Coordinates of C-alpha atoms in Angstrom, one line a residue:
M114 CA 5.6 77.0 29.1
Q115 CA 6.3 79.1 32.2
G116 CA 4.3 81.6 34.2
P117 CA 0.6 81.1 35.2
F118 CA 0.0 78.5 32.5
S119 CA 3.0 76.3 33.4
T120 CA 0.7 73.4 34.3
R121 CA -3.0 72.6 33.3
R122 CA -4.0 72.6 36.9
G123 CA -2.4 76.0 37.6
A124 CA -3.8 77.5 34.4
G125 CA -7.3 76.2 35.3
L126 CA -7.2 77.7 38.8
Y127 CA -5.8 81.0 37.5
L128 CA -8.5 81.4 34.9
L129 CA -11.2 80.3 37.3
A130 CA -10.2 83.0 39.7
W131 CA -10.3 85.6 37.0
L132 CA -13.7 84.3 35.9
L133 CA -15.1 85.0 39.3
L134 CA -13.6 88.4 39.2
A135 CA -15.3 88.9 35.9
I136 CA -18.6 87.9 37.4
V137 CA -18.1 90.4 40.3
F138 CA -17.1 93.0 37.8
A139 CA -20.3 92.4 35.9
G140 CA -22.4 92.8 39.1
L141 CA -20.8 96.2 39.6
I142 CA -21.5 97.2 36.0
V143 CA -25.1 96.1 36.4
A144 CA -25.5 98.1 39.6
A145 CA -23.8 101.2 38.2
T146 CA -25.5 101.2 34.8
G147 CA -28.8 99.4 35.2
A148 CA -27.8 97.0 32.3
A149 CA -29.1 93.4 32.2
W150 CA -27.0 90.7 33.5
T151 CA -26.5 89.1 30.3
D152 CA -25.2 92.4 28.9
G153 CA -22.9 92.9 31.9
L154 CA -21.4 89.4 31.5
L155 CA -21.1 89.9 27.7
F156 CA -19.1 93.0 28.4
T157 CA -16.9 91.8 31.3
V158 CA -16.0 88.1 30.7
P159 CA -14.1 88.4 27.3
V160 CA -12.2 91.5 28.3
T161 CA -11.4 90.2 31.8
L162 CA -10.1 86.9 30.7
L163 CA -8.0 88.5 28.0
Y164 CA -6.5 90.9 30.5
A165 CA -5.9 87.9 32.8
C166 CA -3.6 86.4 30.2
A167 CA -1.7 89.5 29.4
T168 CA -1.4 90.6 33.0
G169 CA -0.4 87.1 34.1
F170 CA 2.5 86.8 31.6
S171 CA 3.5 90.5 32.0
S172 CA 3.7 90.5 35.8
Y173 CA 5.3 87.1 35.9
Y174 CA 8.3 88.0 33.8
L175 CA 8.6 91.4 35.6
C176 CA 8.7 89.5 38.9
R177 CA 11.5 87.2 37.5
A178 CA 13.4 90.1 36.1
Y179 CA 13.2 92.2 39.4
P180 CA 13.6 89.7 42.3
L181 CA 13.0 91.3 45.7
S182 CA 16.3 89.9 47.0
E183 CA 18.3 91.6 44.3
R184 CA 16.5 94.8 43.5
G185 CA 15.8 97.9 45.5
A186 CA 12.2 98.5 46.7
I187 CA 12.0 101.9 44.9
S188 CA 13.1 100.5 41.6
V189 CA 10.6 97.6 41.9
L190 CA 7.7 99.8 42.8
L191 CA 8.5 102.2 40.0
V192 CA 8.7 99.5 37.4
F193 CA 5.5 97.9 38.5
A194 CA 3.7 101.3 38.7
V195 CA 4.6 102.1 35.2
A196 CA 3.6 98.6 34.0
A197 CA 0.3 98.8 35.8
V198 CA -0.6 102.1 34.4
V199 CA 0.3 101.0 30.9
A200 CA -1.6 97.7 31.2
S201 CA -4.6 99.5 32.6
V202 CA -4.6 102.1 29.8
V203 CA -4.6 99.3 27.2
W204 CA -7.3 97.4 29.1
T205 CA -9.5 100.5 29.4
A206 CA -9.2 101.0 25.6
L207 CA -9.9 97.5 25.0
C208 CA -13.1 97.8 27.1
I209 CA -14.2 100.8 25.2
G210 CA -13.6 99.2 21.9
W211 CA -15.4 95.9 22.9
N212 CA -18.4 98.0 24.1
H213 CA -18.6 99.8 20.9
A214 CA -18.6 96.5 19.0
C215 CA -21.3 94.7 21.2
A216 CA -23.2 97.8 22.5
A217 CA -23.6 96.1 25.9
I218 CA -23.7 99.0 28.3
A219 CA -23.6 102.7 28.5
M220 CA -20.0 103.7 28.9
S221 CA -19.6 107.0 30.9
A222 CA -16.4 108.8 31.8
P223 CA -16.6 107.9 35.5
L224 CA -17.1 104.3 34.5
Q225 CA -14.0 104.4 32.3
A226 CA -12.0 105.9 35.2
A227 CA -13.3 103.2 37.5
I228 CA -12.2 100.5 35.0
F229 CA -8.8 102.1 34.7
G230 CA -8.4 102.0 38.5
L231 CA -9.6 98.4 38.7
G232 CA -7.1 97.5 36.1
V233 CA -4.2 99.0 38.2
I234 CA -5.3 97.2 41.2
L235 CA -5.7 93.8 39.5
Y236 CA -2.2 94.2 38.0
A237 CA -0.7 94.9 41.4
L238 CA -2.6 92.0 43.0
C239 CA -1.3 89.7 40.2
A240 CA 2.2 90.9 40.7
V241 CA 2.1 90.3 44.5
A242 CA 0.6 86.7 43.9
H243 CA 3.5 86.0 41.5
Y244 CA 6.1 87.2 44.0
L245 CA 4.6 85.0 46.7
A246 CA 4.5 82.0 44.4
L247 CA 8.2 82.5 43.3
E248 CA 9.4 82.9 46.9
S249 CA 7.5 79.9 47.9
G250 CA 9.1 78.0 45.1
R251 CA 12.6 79.1 46.0
A252 CA 11.9 78.1 49.7
R253 CA 10.8 74.7 48.6
A254 CA 13.8 74.3 46.3
A255 CA 16.2 75.4 49.1
E256 CA 14.6 72.9 51.5
R257 CA 14.9 70.1 49.0
R258 CA 18.6 71.0 48.4
E259 CA 19.1 70.9 52.1
L260 CA 17.4 67.6 52.5
E261 CA 19.4 66.1 49.6
A262 CA 22.7 67.4 51.1
A263 CA 21.7 65.9 54.4
L264 CA 21.1 62.5 52.7
M265 CA 24.4 62.7 50.8
A266 CA 26.1 63.5 54.1
Q267 CA 24.5 60.4 55.7
D268 CA 25.5 58.3 52.8
A269 CA 29.1 59.5 53.1
E270 CA 29.0 58.8 56.8
L271 CA 27.8 55.3 56.1
R272 CA 30.6 54.7 53.7
M273 CA 33.1 56.0 56.3
L274 CA 31.6 53.8 58.9
R275 CA 32.2 50.8 56.5
T276 CA 35.8 51.8 56.3
Q277 CA 36.0 52.1 60.1
I278 CA 34.9 48.5 60.7
D279 CA 37.8 47.4 62.9
P280 CA 40.5 46.2 60.4
H281 CA 41.6 43.7 63.1
F282 CA 38.2 42.1 62.9
L283 CA 39.0 41.2 59.2
F284 CA 42.7 40.3 59.8
N285 CA 41.8 38.2 62.9
S286 CA 39.0 36.4 60.9
L287 CA 41.4 35.6 58.1
N288 CA 44.0 34.3 60.5
S289 CA 41.3 32.2 62.2
I290 CA 40.2 30.8 58.9
S291 CA 43.8 30.0 58.0
A292 CA 44.3 28.1 61.2
L293 CA 41.0 26.3 60.9
T294 CA 41.8 25.1 57.3
S295 CA 44.2 22.4 58.5
I296 CA 42.3 21.3 61.7
D297 CA 38.6 21.9 60.9
P298 CA 38.0 22.6 57.3
A299 CA 34.2 22.5 57.7
R300 CA 34.4 25.4 60.3
A301 CA 36.8 27.3 58.1
R302 CA 34.4 27.1 55.2
D303 CA 31.5 28.1 57.4
M304 CA 33.5 31.2 58.7
T305 CA 34.5 32.1 55.3
L306 CA 30.8 32.1 54.1
R307 CA 29.7 34.0 57.0
L308 CA 32.5 36.6 56.5
A309 CA 31.5 36.9 52.8
D310 CA 27.8 37.3 53.7
F311 CA 28.6 40.0 56.4
F312 CA 30.6 42.2 53.9
R313 CA 28.2 41.6 51.0
Y314 CA 25.3 42.7 53.0
S315 CA 27.0 45.7 54.6
L316 CA 28.4 46.9 51.2
G317 CA 24.9 46.8 49.7
L318 CA 23.4 49.1 52.3
E319 CA 22.1 52.6 51.3
A320 CA 22.0 55.5 53.9
G321 CA 18.7 56.8 52.4
R322 CA 16.9 53.5 52.8
K323 CA 16.2 52.1 56.2
V324 CA 16.3 48.4 57.2
T325 CA 14.1 46.4 59.6
L326 CA 15.3 45.7 63.1
E327 CA 15.1 42.0 62.1
A328 CA 17.6 42.6 59.3
E329 CA 19.8 44.7 61.4
T330 CA 19.9 42.1 64.1
A331 CA 20.7 39.4 61.7
L332 CA 23.8 41.5 60.5
A333 CA 24.9 41.8 64.1
M334 CA 24.5 38.1 64.6
H335 CA 26.7 37.4 61.5
F336 CA 29.3 39.7 63.1
I337 CA 29.2 37.9 66.5
A338 CA 29.2 34.4 64.8
I339 CA 32.5 35.3 63.0
E340 CA 33.9 36.7 66.3
K341 CA 32.7 33.6 68.2
V342 CA 35.1 31.4 66.1
R343 CA 38.0 33.5 67.4
F344 CA 36.8 33.8 71.1
G345 CA 35.0 30.5 71.4
A346 CA 33.2 29.9 74.6
R347 CA 34.4 33.3 75.9
L348 CA 31.9 35.1 73.8
N349 CA 28.2 34.6 74.6
I350 CA 25.2 36.3 73.2
E351 CA 21.6 36.8 74.7
Q352 CA 18.7 38.3 72.8
A353 CA 15.4 39.6 74.1
I354 CA 13.7 41.2 71.1
D355 CA 9.9 41.5 71.1
A356 CA 8.3 40.1 68.0
G357 CA 6.3 43.3 67.5
A358 CA 9.5 45.3 67.2
L359 CA 11.2 43.3 64.3
G360 CA 9.4 45.2 61.6
C361 CA 10.5 48.6 62.8
L362 CA 12.6 50.5 60.3
L363 CA 15.9 52.1 61.4
P364 CA 19.1 53.4 59.9
P365 CA 21.4 50.7 58.5
M366 CA 24.3 49.5 60.6
I367 CA 23.2 51.5 63.6
L368 CA 23.7 48.4 65.9
Q369 CA 27.1 47.4 64.3
P370 CA 29.3 50.0 66.1
L371 CA 27.7 49.1 69.4
V372 CA 28.2 45.3 69.0
E373 CA 31.7 45.9 67.8
N374 CA 32.4 48.1 70.8
A375 CA 31.0 45.3 73.1
V376 CA 33.4 42.7 71.7
K377 CA 36.5 45.0 71.3
H378 CA 36.3 47.0 74.5
G379 CA 34.4 44.6 76.7
I380 CA 34.7 40.8 76.0
A381 CA 38.2 40.9 74.5
H382 CA 39.5 42.2 77.9
L383 CA 37.9 39.5 80.0
T384 CA 40.0 36.4 80.5
G385 CA 37.0 34.3 81.4
G386 CA 34.8 35.9 78.6
G387 CA 31.5 37.4 79.0
T388 CA 28.0 38.0 77.5
I389 CA 26.5 40.6 75.1
R390 CA 22.8 41.2 75.6
I391 CA 20.7 42.8 72.9
A392 CA 17.1 43.8 73.9
A393 CA 14.4 45.6 71.9
Q394 CA 10.8 46.5 72.6
R395 CA 8.2 48.7 71.4
A396 CA 6.8 51.3 73.8
G397 CA 3.9 52.9 71.9
S398 CA 5.3 55.1 69.2
V399 CA 8.9 54.6 70.4
L400 CA 11.4 51.7 69.8
K401 CA 13.8 51.1 72.6
I402 CA 17.0 49.1 72.0
V403 CA 19.5 48.2 74.7
V404 CA 22.9 46.7 74.1
E405 CA 24.9 45.5 77.3
N406 CA 28.1 43.7 77.7
D407 CA 30.3 42.5 80.5
I408 CA 33.4 44.6 81.3
D409 CA 36.5 44.4 83.3
D410 CA 36.4 45.6 86.9
D411 CA 39.5 47.6 86.1
P412 CA 39.2 48.7 82.5
P413 CA 42.2 50.0 80.5
A414 CA 43.1 53.6 80.9
V415 CA 42.4 54.3 77.2
G416 CA 38.8 54.4 76.4
G417 CA 37.6 53.3 73.0
H418 CA 33.8 53.7 72.9
G419 CA 33.7 57.4 72.2
I420 CA 34.0 57.3 68.3
G421 CA 31.5 54.6 67.7
L422 CA 28.9 56.1 70.1
A423 CA 29.4 59.6 68.7
S424 CA 28.8 58.2 65.2
V425 CA 25.6 56.5 66.3
R426 CA 24.4 59.7 68.0
Q427 CA 25.1 61.9 64.9
R428 CA 23.3 59.4 62.6
L429 CA 20.3 59.3 64.8
A430 CA 20.2 63.1 65.0
A431 CA 20.5 63.5 61.3
T432 CA 17.7 61.0 60.7
Y433 CA 15.2 61.8 63.4
G434 CA 16.3 65.1 65.1
H435 CA 15.2 65.4 68.6
E436 CA 12.9 62.5 68.3
A437 CA 15.7 60.0 68.9
G438 CA 18.5 59.7 71.5
I439 CA 21.3 57.6 72.8
A440 CA 22.6 57.2 76.4
W441 CA 25.2 55.0 77.9
T442 CA 26.3 54.0 81.5
R443 CA 29.1 52.2 82.9
E444 CA 28.7 50.1 86.1
A445 CA 31.0 47.9 88.1
H446 CA 30.7 44.8 85.7
Q447 CA 28.6 46.1 82.8
F448 CA 28.5 48.7 80.0
R449 CA 25.0 49.6 78.8
V450 CA 23.9 51.6 75.7
A451 CA 20.2 52.5 75.3
L452 CA 18.8 53.8 72.1
S453 CA 15.3 55.4 71.6
L454 CA 13.8 56.2 68.2
P455 CA 10.4 56.6 66.6
F456 CA 8.6 53.3 65.6
Q457 CA 8.2 53.4 61.9
T458 CA 7.2 50.5 59.5
T459 CA 6.8 52.7 56.4
E460 CA 9.7 54.3 54.5
I461 CA 9.3 58.1 54.3
D462 CA 11.1 59.9 51.5
P463 CA 12.6 63.1 53.0
C464 CA 13.0 64.8 49.7
A465 CA 9.4 64.2 48.6
S466 CA 7.6 67.5 47.7

């Protein structure tokens, strides 16, 4: 069922509003005619509630048939003026007939005219209320579609991020596994399991569902453990993560591009190796994450941090808007990336109405 009775709650509130109008109408009748309150209510309540049903459905379907965004103002006013007059004439006739049947009040010509005018006003108010409700519904639907589109875009971006995980990482890992199978089968098996766990976890992530910082850090450690087989003692890792920050929720694979950049564009260019440092702490309602790595004093002419950092910035903006940010700095021996985002421990559905 559509219109004012589309839900029980809506129907109840609608009829309650009209019942209050019927009581006010009864008070005016009592004041104008001197009738008893019981006679006034006997006259007004039945006809008002019946008019509420007829007016509600009539004005609702006219509002649907004449949307303000598609029809001219003159045509809309003309249609509703005719509908209000016709409905009010019918209602006035109904009031006269009902009064003859129950003999509740003395129906005079001025009172009939007042009833007619009240009917026109009530019809107009009902039409305005329906227009407001329809426009509000369209606005909510448009907002929901926008949020769903943003979520789909985030999911597509996450899938693209998976495909952008450095192919050399996979090839080098497989080559390392191949080399280890003959000299250290146990390490080859361990690296194979780590590689499988890494891709199994990353492929199971959903853009619309956040993960804890603890899980995100664990994924980064899987990546580093695999790379450490290739780099050996050249690759070191340090962590300084507050226990109170581990439960914070954040977009999945938000650290992955940062750690991958640290390995690919930092440690890989250092003959003597270097250290990646991951720190995180809660500062009130904000989570701060810092990823640092040692770099060459004379870095290659071609930079490679731009795409990964831009991807992280876009994902933070899509998820948190202006509440999150990313900044990076390059010093003589170190590259530093700092993230700040809202501290959340409860998942929030962006499409919830």
